[in-house]
Coordinates of C-alpha atoms in Angstrom, one line a residue:
Chain A
M1 CA -63.9 40.0 -31.7
I2 CA -65.6 43.1 -30.3
S3 CA -68.6 44.3 -32.2
P4 CA -68.4 48.0 -33.2
S5 CA -72.1 48.3 -32.6
I6 CA -71.6 48.0 -28.9
F7 CA -69.6 51.3 -28.9
R8 CA -72.4 53.1 -30.7
I9 CA -74.5 52.7 -27.5
F10 CA -71.8 54.3 -25.4
E11 CA -71.8 57.4 -27.6
F12 CA -75.2 58.3 -26.2
L13 CA -74.1 57.9 -22.6
S14 CA -72.9 60.8 -20.5
S15 CA -69.4 60.8 -19.0
K16 CA -70.9 59.9 -15.6
E17 CA -72.8 57.0 -17.0
K18 CA -69.7 55.7 -18.8
K19 CA -67.7 55.9 -15.6
F20 CA -70.5 54.0 -13.7
L21 CA -70.5 51.2 -16.4
L22 CA -66.8 50.9 -16.3
V23 CA -66.7 50.6 -12.5
S24 CA -69.6 48.1 -12.5
Y25 CA -67.8 46.0 -15.1
I26 CA -64.7 45.9 -13.0
V27 CA -66.7 45.0 -9.9
L28 CA -68.6 42.3 -11.7
L29 CA -65.3 40.9 -13.0
G30 CA -64.0 40.9 -9.4
L31 CA -67.1 39.2 -8.1
I32 CA -66.8 36.5 -10.7
S33 CA -63.0 36.0 -10.3
A34 CA -62.6 36.3 -6.5
P35 CA -64.7 33.2 -5.5
L36 CA -63.1 31.2 -8.3
I37 CA -59.7 31.9 -6.9
Y38 CA -60.6 31.9 -3.2
F39 CA -62.5 28.6 -3.1
D40 CA -60.0 26.9 -5.5
F41 CA -62.8 26.3 -7.8
T42 CA -60.8 24.2 -10.2
E43 CA -60.3 21.7 -7.4
I44 CA -64.0 21.6 -6.7
L45 CA -64.8 21.2 -10.3
Y46 CA -62.3 18.3 -10.6
Q47 CA -63.7 16.6 -7.6
F48 CA -67.3 17.0 -8.9
S49 CA -66.2 15.7 -12.2
R50 CA -64.6 12.6 -10.7
D51 CA -67.8 12.0 -8.6
H52 CA -70.1 12.3 -11.6
E53 CA -68.0 11.0 -14.5
D54 CA -70.7 8.6 -15.5
Q55 CA -73.3 11.4 -15.9
Q56 CA -71.5 13.4 -18.5
L57 CA -72.0 16.5 -16.3
D58 CA -68.3 17.1 -16.3
E59 CA -68.3 18.0 -20.0
F60 CA -71.0 20.5 -19.5
M61 CA -69.2 21.9 -16.5
L62 CA -66.1 22.3 -18.6
I63 CA -68.0 24.2 -21.2
A64 CA -69.5 26.4 -18.6
V65 CA -66.1 27.2 -17.1
V66 CA -64.7 28.1 -20.6
A67 CA -67.8 30.3 -21.2
V68 CA -67.3 32.1 -18.0
F69 CA -63.6 32.5 -18.7
L70 CA -64.3 33.9 -22.2
L71 CA -66.9 36.3 -20.8
S72 CA -64.3 37.6 -18.3
I73 CA -61.8 38.2 -21.1
Y74 CA -64.6 39.9 -23.1
L75 CA -65.4 42.1 -20.2
I76 CA -61.8 43.1 -19.7
F77 CA -61.6 44.1 -23.4
I78 CA -64.7 46.3 -23.1
A79 CA -63.5 47.9 -19.9
A80 CA -60.1 48.7 -21.4
S81 CA -61.7 50.1 -24.6
L82 CA -64.1 52.2 -22.5
V83 CA -61.3 53.7 -20.5
K84 CA -59.4 54.6 -23.6
R85 CA -62.4 56.1 -25.3
L86 CA -63.3 58.0 -22.1
L87 CA -59.8 59.5 -21.8
F88 CA -59.8 60.4 -25.5
T89 CA -63.2 62.1 -25.3
Q90 CA -62.3 64.1 -22.3
A91 CA -59.1 65.3 -24.0
Q92 CA -61.1 66.2 -27.1
K93 CA -63.6 68.1 -24.9
Q94 CA -60.7 70.1 -23.2
D95 CA -59.2 70.9 -26.6
L96 CA -62.5 72.0 -28.0
K97 CA -63.3 74.1 -25.0
R98 CA -59.9 75.8 -25.2
S99 CA -60.3 76.4 -28.9
V100 CA -63.7 78.0 -28.4
E101 CA -62.5 80.2 -25.7
Q102 CA -59.5 81.3 -27.7
T103 CA -61.7 82.0 -30.7
R104 CA -64.2 84.1 -28.7
H105 CA -61.3 86.0 -27.1
L106 CA -59.6 86.7 -30.5
V107 CA -62.9 87.7 -32.2
A108 CA -63.7 90.2 -29.5
M109 CA -60.1 91.5 -29.7
G110 CA -60.4 91.8 -33.4
K111 CA -63.5 94.0 -33.1
V112 CA -61.8 96.3 -30.6
L113 CA -58.7 96.6 -32.7
G114 CA -60.8 97.3 -35.8
G115 CA -62.4 100.2 -34.0
V116 CA -59.1 101.5 -32.7
S117 CA -57.5 101.2 -36.1
H118 CA -60.3 103.3 -37.7
S119 CA -59.8 106.1 -35.2
V120 CA -56.0 106.1 -35.3
N121 CA -56.0 106.2 -39.1
N122 CA -58.0 109.5 -38.9
H123 CA -55.4 111.0 -36.7
L124 CA -52.5 109.8 -38.8
L125 CA -53.8 111.5 -41.9
P126 CA -53.1 115.1 -40.8
M127 CA -49.7 114.0 -39.5
I128 CA -48.8 112.7 -43.0
A129 CA -50.7 115.0 -45.4
L130 CA -50.4 118.3 -43.4
T131 CA -46.7 117.7 -42.9
D132 CA -46.4 117.3 -46.7
E133 CA -48.2 120.7 -47.0
V134 CA -45.8 122.4 -44.6
L135 CA -42.8 120.8 -46.2
E136 CA -43.8 122.3 -49.6
G137 CA -42.9 125.7 -48.3
L138 CA -39.7 124.9 -46.5
D139 CA -36.1 124.6 -47.7
P140 CA -35.5 120.8 -47.9
D141 CA -32.0 121.3 -46.3
S142 CA -33.4 123.2 -43.3
E143 CA -33.5 121.8 -39.8
A144 CA -37.3 122.3 -39.7
A145 CA -37.7 120.2 -42.9
K146 CA -35.6 117.4 -41.6
D147 CA -37.5 117.4 -38.3
L148 CA -40.9 117.3 -40.1
G149 CA -39.6 114.5 -42.3
V150 CA -39.0 112.5 -39.2
V151 CA -42.5 113.2 -38.0
R152 CA -43.9 112.1 -41.3
N153 CA -41.9 108.9 -41.4
A154 CA -42.9 108.0 -37.8
A155 CA -46.6 108.5 -38.8
I156 CA -46.1 106.2 -41.9
G157 CA -44.5 103.6 -39.6
A158 CA -47.5 103.8 -37.3
A159 CA -49.8 103.3 -40.4
K160 CA -47.8 100.1 -41.3
I161 CA -48.3 98.7 -37.8
L162 CA -52.0 99.4 -38.1
K163 CA -52.1 97.6 -41.4
Q164 CA -50.9 94.5 -39.6
L165 CA -53.6 95.0 -37.1
K166 CA -56.1 95.3 -39.9
N167 CA -55.1 91.8 -41.1
F168 CA -55.8 90.5 -37.6
S169 CA -59.2 92.2 -37.4
M170 CA -60.2 91.1 -40.9
Q171 CA -60.8 87.5 -39.7
N172 CA -64.4 87.3 -40.8
M173 CA -64.3 89.1 -44.1
A174 CA -64.9 87.3 -47.4
V175 CA -61.7 87.0 -49.4
R176 CA -61.9 87.0 -53.2
E177 CA -58.2 86.4 -53.9
T178 CA -57.0 82.9 -54.5
C179 CA -53.6 81.3 -55.3
D180 CA -52.0 77.9 -55.8
L181 CA -50.8 77.2 -52.3
D182 CA -47.9 74.9 -53.2
A183 CA -46.6 77.4 -55.8
A184 CA -46.9 80.3 -53.3
L185 CA -45.3 78.1 -50.6
N186 CA -42.3 77.3 -52.8
H187 CA -41.8 80.9 -53.6
A188 CA -41.9 81.9 -49.9
I189 CA -39.5 79.1 -49.0
D190 CA -37.0 80.2 -51.7
F191 CA -37.0 83.6 -50.1
C192 CA -36.7 82.3 -46.6
E193 CA -33.7 80.1 -47.6
K194 CA -31.8 83.2 -48.4
I195 CA -32.4 84.9 -45.0
I196 CA -32.2 82.1 -42.4
P197 CA -28.9 81.5 -40.7
S198 CA -26.7 78.7 -42.1
S199 CA -26.8 76.9 -38.8
I200 CA -30.4 76.1 -39.3
F201 CA -31.4 73.3 -41.7
L202 CA -34.6 74.0 -43.6
Y203 CA -36.4 70.9 -45.0
Q204 CA -39.7 70.6 -46.8
E205 CA -42.2 67.9 -47.8
I206 CA -44.8 69.0 -50.3
D207 CA -47.4 66.2 -50.9
S208 CA -50.2 68.3 -52.3
R209 CA -49.9 69.9 -55.8
N210 CA -52.1 72.5 -57.6
V211 CA -54.0 73.2 -54.4
K212 CA -56.1 76.4 -54.7
V213 CA -56.9 78.2 -51.5
A214 CA -58.8 81.5 -50.7
L215 CA -55.6 83.5 -49.9
S216 CA -53.5 85.7 -52.1
E217 CA -49.9 84.7 -52.8
L218 CA -48.8 87.7 -50.8
S219 CA -50.8 86.5 -47.8
V220 CA -49.2 83.1 -48.0
E221 CA -45.7 84.7 -48.1
I222 CA -46.5 86.8 -45.1
V223 CA -47.7 83.7 -43.1
I224 CA -44.6 81.7 -44.0
L225 CA -42.3 84.5 -43.3
N226 CA -43.9 85.2 -39.9
L227 CA -43.8 81.5 -38.9
I228 CA -40.2 81.0 -40.0
S229 CA -39.1 84.2 -38.4
N230 CA -40.6 83.0 -35.1
A231 CA -39.0 79.6 -35.5
V232 CA -35.5 81.1 -36.1
D233 CA -35.9 83.3 -33.0
A234 CA -37.1 80.2 -31.0
I235 CA -34.0 78.2 -32.1
G236 CA -31.7 81.1 -31.1
G237 CA -28.1 81.1 -32.3
V238 CA -27.6 77.3 -32.0
P239 CA -27.8 74.7 -34.8
G240 CA -31.4 73.6 -35.4
R241 CA -34.0 72.6 -38.0
I242 CA -37.2 73.9 -39.4
G243 CA -39.6 71.7 -41.3
I244 CA -42.4 72.7 -43.7
S245 CA -44.8 70.2 -45.0
L246 CA -48.0 70.3 -47.1
F247 CA -50.4 67.4 -47.3
P248 CA -54.1 66.6 -47.7
S249 CA -56.1 66.5 -44.4
E250 CA -59.5 65.9 -43.0
V251 CA -62.1 68.6 -42.3
P252 CA -61.2 70.1 -38.9
P253 CA -63.6 69.0 -36.2
E254 CA -64.1 72.6 -35.1
A255 CA -65.1 73.7 -38.6
S256 CA -68.5 75.5 -38.9
D257 CA -71.3 74.0 -40.8
A258 CA -70.6 76.4 -43.7
L259 CA -67.0 75.3 -44.0
K260 CA -67.8 71.6 -43.6
A261 CA -69.3 71.9 -47.1
Y262 CA -65.8 72.0 -48.4
S263 CA -64.9 68.3 -48.8
S264 CA -61.2 68.8 -49.5
W265 CA -58.8 70.3 -47.0
V266 CA -55.0 70.8 -46.9
S267 CA -52.7 71.0 -44.0
L268 CA -49.6 73.2 -43.8
K269 CA -47.2 72.4 -41.0
V270 CA -44.3 74.4 -39.8
E271 CA -42.2 72.7 -37.0
D272 CA -39.0 73.8 -35.4
S273 CA -36.5 72.5 -32.9
G274 CA -36.5 75.6 -30.8
A275 CA -37.1 76.4 -27.2
G276 CA -40.8 75.6 -27.3
M277 CA -43.6 77.2 -25.3
S278 CA -45.5 76.6 -22.0
G279 CA -49.2 76.2 -21.9
E280 CA -49.7 79.7 -20.7
Q281 CA -47.7 81.1 -23.6
I282 CA -49.6 79.0 -26.1
V283 CA -52.9 80.6 -24.9
K284 CA -51.6 84.1 -25.6
I285 CA -49.5 83.4 -28.7
F286 CA -51.9 84.9 -31.2
D287 CA -52.7 88.0 -29.1
P288 CA -51.6 91.2 -30.8
F289 CA -48.4 92.7 -29.2
Y290 CA -47.8 89.6 -27.2
T291 CA -44.1 88.6 -27.4
T292 CA -41.5 86.9 -25.4
K293 CA -38.7 88.7 -27.3
S294 CA -37.1 92.0 -26.5
A295 CA -38.6 95.1 -27.9
D296 CA -36.0 95.5 -30.7
K297 CA -36.7 91.9 -31.9
G298 CA -40.2 92.7 -33.1
T299 CA -43.6 94.2 -32.3
G300 CA -45.4 91.0 -31.4
L301 CA -47.8 91.3 -34.3
G302 CA -46.5 88.6 -36.6
L303 CA -48.5 85.7 -35.2
S304 CA -51.7 87.7 -34.7
E305 CA -51.4 88.9 -38.3
T306 CA -50.9 85.3 -39.4
Y307 CA -54.0 84.3 -37.4
G308 CA -56.1 87.0 -39.0
I309 CA -55.0 86.0 -42.5
I310 CA -55.7 82.3 -42.0
K311 CA -59.2 83.0 -40.5
A312 CA -60.0 85.3 -43.5
G313 CA -59.1 82.4 -45.8
G314 CA -61.6 80.1 -43.9
G315 CA -58.8 78.2 -42.2
Y316 CA -57.7 77.2 -38.8
I317 CA -54.3 77.4 -37.1
N318 CA -53.2 75.5 -34.0
V319 CA -50.0 75.1 -32.2
E320 CA -48.5 72.2 -30.3
S321 CA -45.4 72.9 -28.2
V322 CA -43.4 71.4 -25.4
P323 CA -40.8 73.6 -23.5
G324 CA -37.4 72.6 -24.7
A325 CA -38.7 70.3 -27.5
G326 CA -39.8 72.8 -30.2
S327 CA -43.1 73.9 -31.6
T328 CA -45.4 72.8 -34.4
F329 CA -47.8 75.2 -36.1
T330 CA -50.5 73.5 -38.1
I331 CA -52.7 75.4 -40.6
Q332 CA -55.7 73.8 -42.2
L333 CA -57.3 75.4 -45.2
P334 CA -60.3 74.5 -47.4
V335 CA -59.4 73.7 -50.9
L336 CA -61.3 75.5 -53.6
L337 CA -62.3 72.9 -56.2
Y338 CA -63.9 75.3 -58.7
E339 CA -64.8 79.0 -59.1
D340 CA -68.0 80.7 -60.3
R341 CA -68.2 82.3 -63.7
L342 CA -67.0 85.7 -62.4
G343 CA -63.7 84.1 -61.3
H344 CA -64.5 84.6 -57.6
S345 CA -64.0 81.8 -55.2
R346 CA -67.0 79.9 -53.8
F347 CA -65.7 80.8 -50.3
T348 CA -68.3 82.5 -48.1
P349 CA -67.6 84.4 -45.0
L350 CA -68.0 82.7 -41.6
Chain B
M1 CA -60.2 125.4 -59.9
A2 CA -63.3 123.6 -58.6
H3 CA -65.9 124.0 -55.9
I4 CA -65.7 121.0 -53.6
F5 CA -67.9 119.7 -50.8
L6 CA -65.9 118.0 -48.0
V7 CA -68.1 115.9 -45.8
E8 CA -66.1 114.7 -42.8
D9 CA -66.8 114.6 -39.0
D10 CA -63.2 114.4 -37.8
Q11 CA -62.0 118.0 -37.3
Y12 CA -58.3 117.2 -37.8
V13 CA -59.1 115.5 -41.1
Q14 CA -61.5 118.3 -42.2
Y15 CA -58.9 121.0 -41.4
T16 CA -56.1 119.1 -43.2
L17 CA -58.0 118.2 -46.4
S18 CA -59.6 121.6 -46.8
K19 CA -56.3 123.3 -46.3
I20 CA -54.7 121.2 -49.0
L21 CA -57.5 121.8 -51.4
V22 CA -57.6 125.5 -50.8
K23 CA -53.8 125.8 -51.3
A24 CA -54.2 123.8 -54.5
G25 CA -56.6 126.5 -55.8
H26 CA -60.1 125.0 -55.1
T27 CA -62.9 126.4 -53.0
V28 CA -64.2 124.1 -50.2
A29 CA -67.4 123.9 -48.2
C30 CA -67.1 121.7 -45.1
F31 CA -69.9 119.6 -43.5
D32 CA -69.8 117.6 -40.3
N33 CA -72.2 114.9 -41.5
G34 CA -74.2 113.5 -44.4
R35 CA -77.5 115.1 -43.5
L36 CA -76.1 118.7 -43.5
A37 CA -74.3 118.0 -46.8
L38 CA -77.4 116.5 -48.4
E39 CA -79.4 119.6 -47.6
K40 CA -76.9 121.8 -49.5
L41 CA -76.5 119.3 -52.3
R42 CA -80.2 119.7 -53.2
M43 CA -79.8 123.5 -53.4
K44 CA -76.5 124.0 -55.2
P45 CA -74.4 121.0 -56.2
P46 CA -70.6 121.4 -56.3
D47 CA -68.1 120.1 -58.9
L48 CA -66.9 117.3 -56.6
V49 CA -68.0 115.7 -53.3
I50 CA -65.4 114.1 -51.0
T51 CA -67.0 112.2 -48.2
D52 CA -66.0 110.1 -45.2
V53 CA -68.0 106.9 -44.5
V54 CA -68.6 106.7 -40.7
M55 CA -70.3 109.8 -39.5
P56 CA -73.1 110.7 -37.0
E57 CA -76.7 111.3 -38.2
L58 CA -76.1 110.2 -41.8
G59 CA -73.1 108.2 -43.0
G60 CA -71.3 108.7 -46.2
L61 CA -72.6 105.8 -48.2
E62 CA -76.2 106.4 -47.1
M63 CA -75.9 110.1 -48.1
L64 CA -74.4 109.1 -51.4
A65 CA -77.3 106.7 -52.2
Q66 CA -79.8 109.5 -51.5
F67 CA -77.8 112.0 -53.5
R68 CA -77.7 109.6 -56.5
A69 CA -81.5 109.5 -56.4
F70 CA -81.5 113.1 -57.8
N71 CA -78.0 113.6 -59.2
A72 CA -76.1 110.9 -61.1
V73 CA -73.5 113.2 -62.7
I74 CA -71.4 114.9 -60.0
P75 CA -68.4 112.7 -59.1
V76 CA -68.1 111.5 -55.5
L77 CA -64.8 110.4 -53.8
V78 CA -65.3 108.2 -50.7
V79 CA -62.5 108.5 -48.2
S80 CA -62.4 105.7 -45.6
A81 CA -60.3 105.1 -42.5
G82 CA -60.0 101.4 -43.5
S83 CA -59.9 98.7 -40.8
S84 CA -62.7 96.3 -41.4
K85 CA -63.8 98.2 -44.5
L86 CA -60.7 97.3 -46.3
S87 CA -62.1 94.6 -48.7
E88 CA -63.5 94.0 -52.1
D89 CA -66.9 93.9 -50.5
F90 CA -66.6 97.5 -49.3
K91 CA -65.4 98.8 -52.7
E92 CA -68.4 97.0 -54.3
M93 CA -70.7 98.6 -51.7
A94 CA -69.3 102.0 -52.4
A95 CA -69.6 101.5 -56.2
Q96 CA -73.2 100.3 -55.8
S97 CA -74.0 103.4 -53.7
G98 CA -72.8 105.6 -56.6
A99 CA -69.2 106.4 -55.6
N100 CA -66.7 107.1 -58.4
G101 CA -63.6 106.4 -56.3
V102 CA -62.4 105.1 -53.0
L103 CA -59.4 106.4 -51.1
L104 CA -58.2 104.7 -47.9
K105 CA -56.7 106.7 -45.0
P106 CA -54.1 107.5 -44.2
F107 CA -52.6 109.0 -47.4
D108 CA -50.2 111.7 -48.3
R109 CA -50.8 115.0 -49.9
A110 CA -49.6 114.0 -53.4
T111 CA -51.9 110.9 -53.5
F112 CA -54.9 113.0 -52.4
L113 CA -54.4 115.7 -55.0
A114 CA -53.9 113.1 -57.7
C115 CA -57.2 111.4 -56.8
V116 CA -59.0 114.8 -56.8
A117 CA -57.6 115.7 -60.2
E118 CA -58.7 112.3 -61.6
M119 CA -62.2 112.8 -60.2
L120 CA -62.5 116.2 -61.8
L121 CA -61.5 115.0 -65.3

C-alpha cells in the first residue's frame, strides 16, 4: 500500500526536518479530523444528501468522504513509519558513534602499548640471558642458584604477559596465516568441553562449513578459550549454559571500504547465561588489564588479546549484555574466497 | 672464535650480549648506533654483525641496507624487541635489507649462542 519510493525522499532529510514533517502530518491529521468530529459532519452530510438527492451530489459527497478517510489512514501509516525509522536511525547513529569512539580509544592504546612492550622487552633480555650466564658458574643446588632461577622465571612470566599485549597492539598488521574456521572452532570446543564445569551446558550450532579466514588455528583457539573462560567466570558456580554458533552474515555496517570488498562474511557468536555487564563495563571490556574479577582470577588481558587478534584478521567484535541476563559476543570475519599464487591470503591491512 | 660487531643502543642489552659473547670465546666491538658501526664496517669488517633495529641516528635495517651496498658476504643477525615488528612483513623487510637471521627479544643465553653459531657456519 505504501510506495517504497516515498521513503527514499526521507533518507535525504535531516533529523530535524524529519521531526518537522512528522509533527506537521500529525497536526494536519488533527485539523482534518477535529472538525469532522466536532461539527458532527456525518449528520451534516446526511442532511445535505437528503436535501439534494435529486442532484446526485450525495454520491460525489460520499466519494469525497471516503477519499478523505483513506487519506487520513494513509497519513497515519506514513507518520508511524517515520517514527519507527527515526528511532531506528537514531539508535544506529548512537551505536556507530560509540563504536567509532571505542575504536579510536583502542587504536591509541594499542600504539602506546606497542611502544611500552618494545622498551620492556629490552629490559627483560638481561634479566633472562644474564641470569643464565651467572647460573652457569653456580652450583645448581645452591641458594643463590635457586633465587636466580626465580628471577629468571619471573622475567619469562613478564615476557608472556607482554606477548598477550603484543597481540592487542597488532590490530592493524597484515596477517598471512589462514585456517578453516569451522575446523579450528570444533578443535577449540573439544578442548573447552574438557575444562568447563559439569554444571555448565555447552551447546553449538555450526551453520557454515569450509570457511577460510585470515587467522591462524592457534589464534582461533585463543579467542574461543578467552571468551569461554570469561563466560564460565560470569556464570559463577551455578548451573548455566554457553552457546557457540557460526553462520553466514552480512558485511558489517562499520566495515571500511577496503573490507567491504569482501562479499562473504561469517559470524561467530558466543553467548552465556552469566551475570551480564552494565553499559559502563561494556565500554571498557576490551581495555588491557580491565577486569571485574579478583587478581588471582586473571590479568584482565584475555578480551583485549581477543580484540587484537580479531582486528588483525580484518574482523569486528561486539558485545551485547544486560545485567543479570547474560552476554553475547559477536565476531564478524571476512571469508577468504581464494588465495594468490604464493598461498598468501588476499587480505590487506586496514 | 670470531670477531663480532654488536650494534645496540640499550646499555643493558649491550652489556649482557657482549658479556655472553666474550665468555663464549669471541671478541666484541660495541656501537651505540648504525652510523658509528657503518664507519667501522667500511674500514675493517668483522666475522658477524649483530644489530638492533630501532636506534638513534641510523637504525639497524637502514644501516644494513647501506652495508650490503659494499659487502654482501658477512652475515648479519637482526635482533628486535618485537611488539609491532612481530610479523611476516617485518621478517620480509629484514630479509630484503640483507639480514641473514632475525631474533626476537627477549631470549635466553642458549638461544642466543645457538643463533650466533648458526650465523657463523
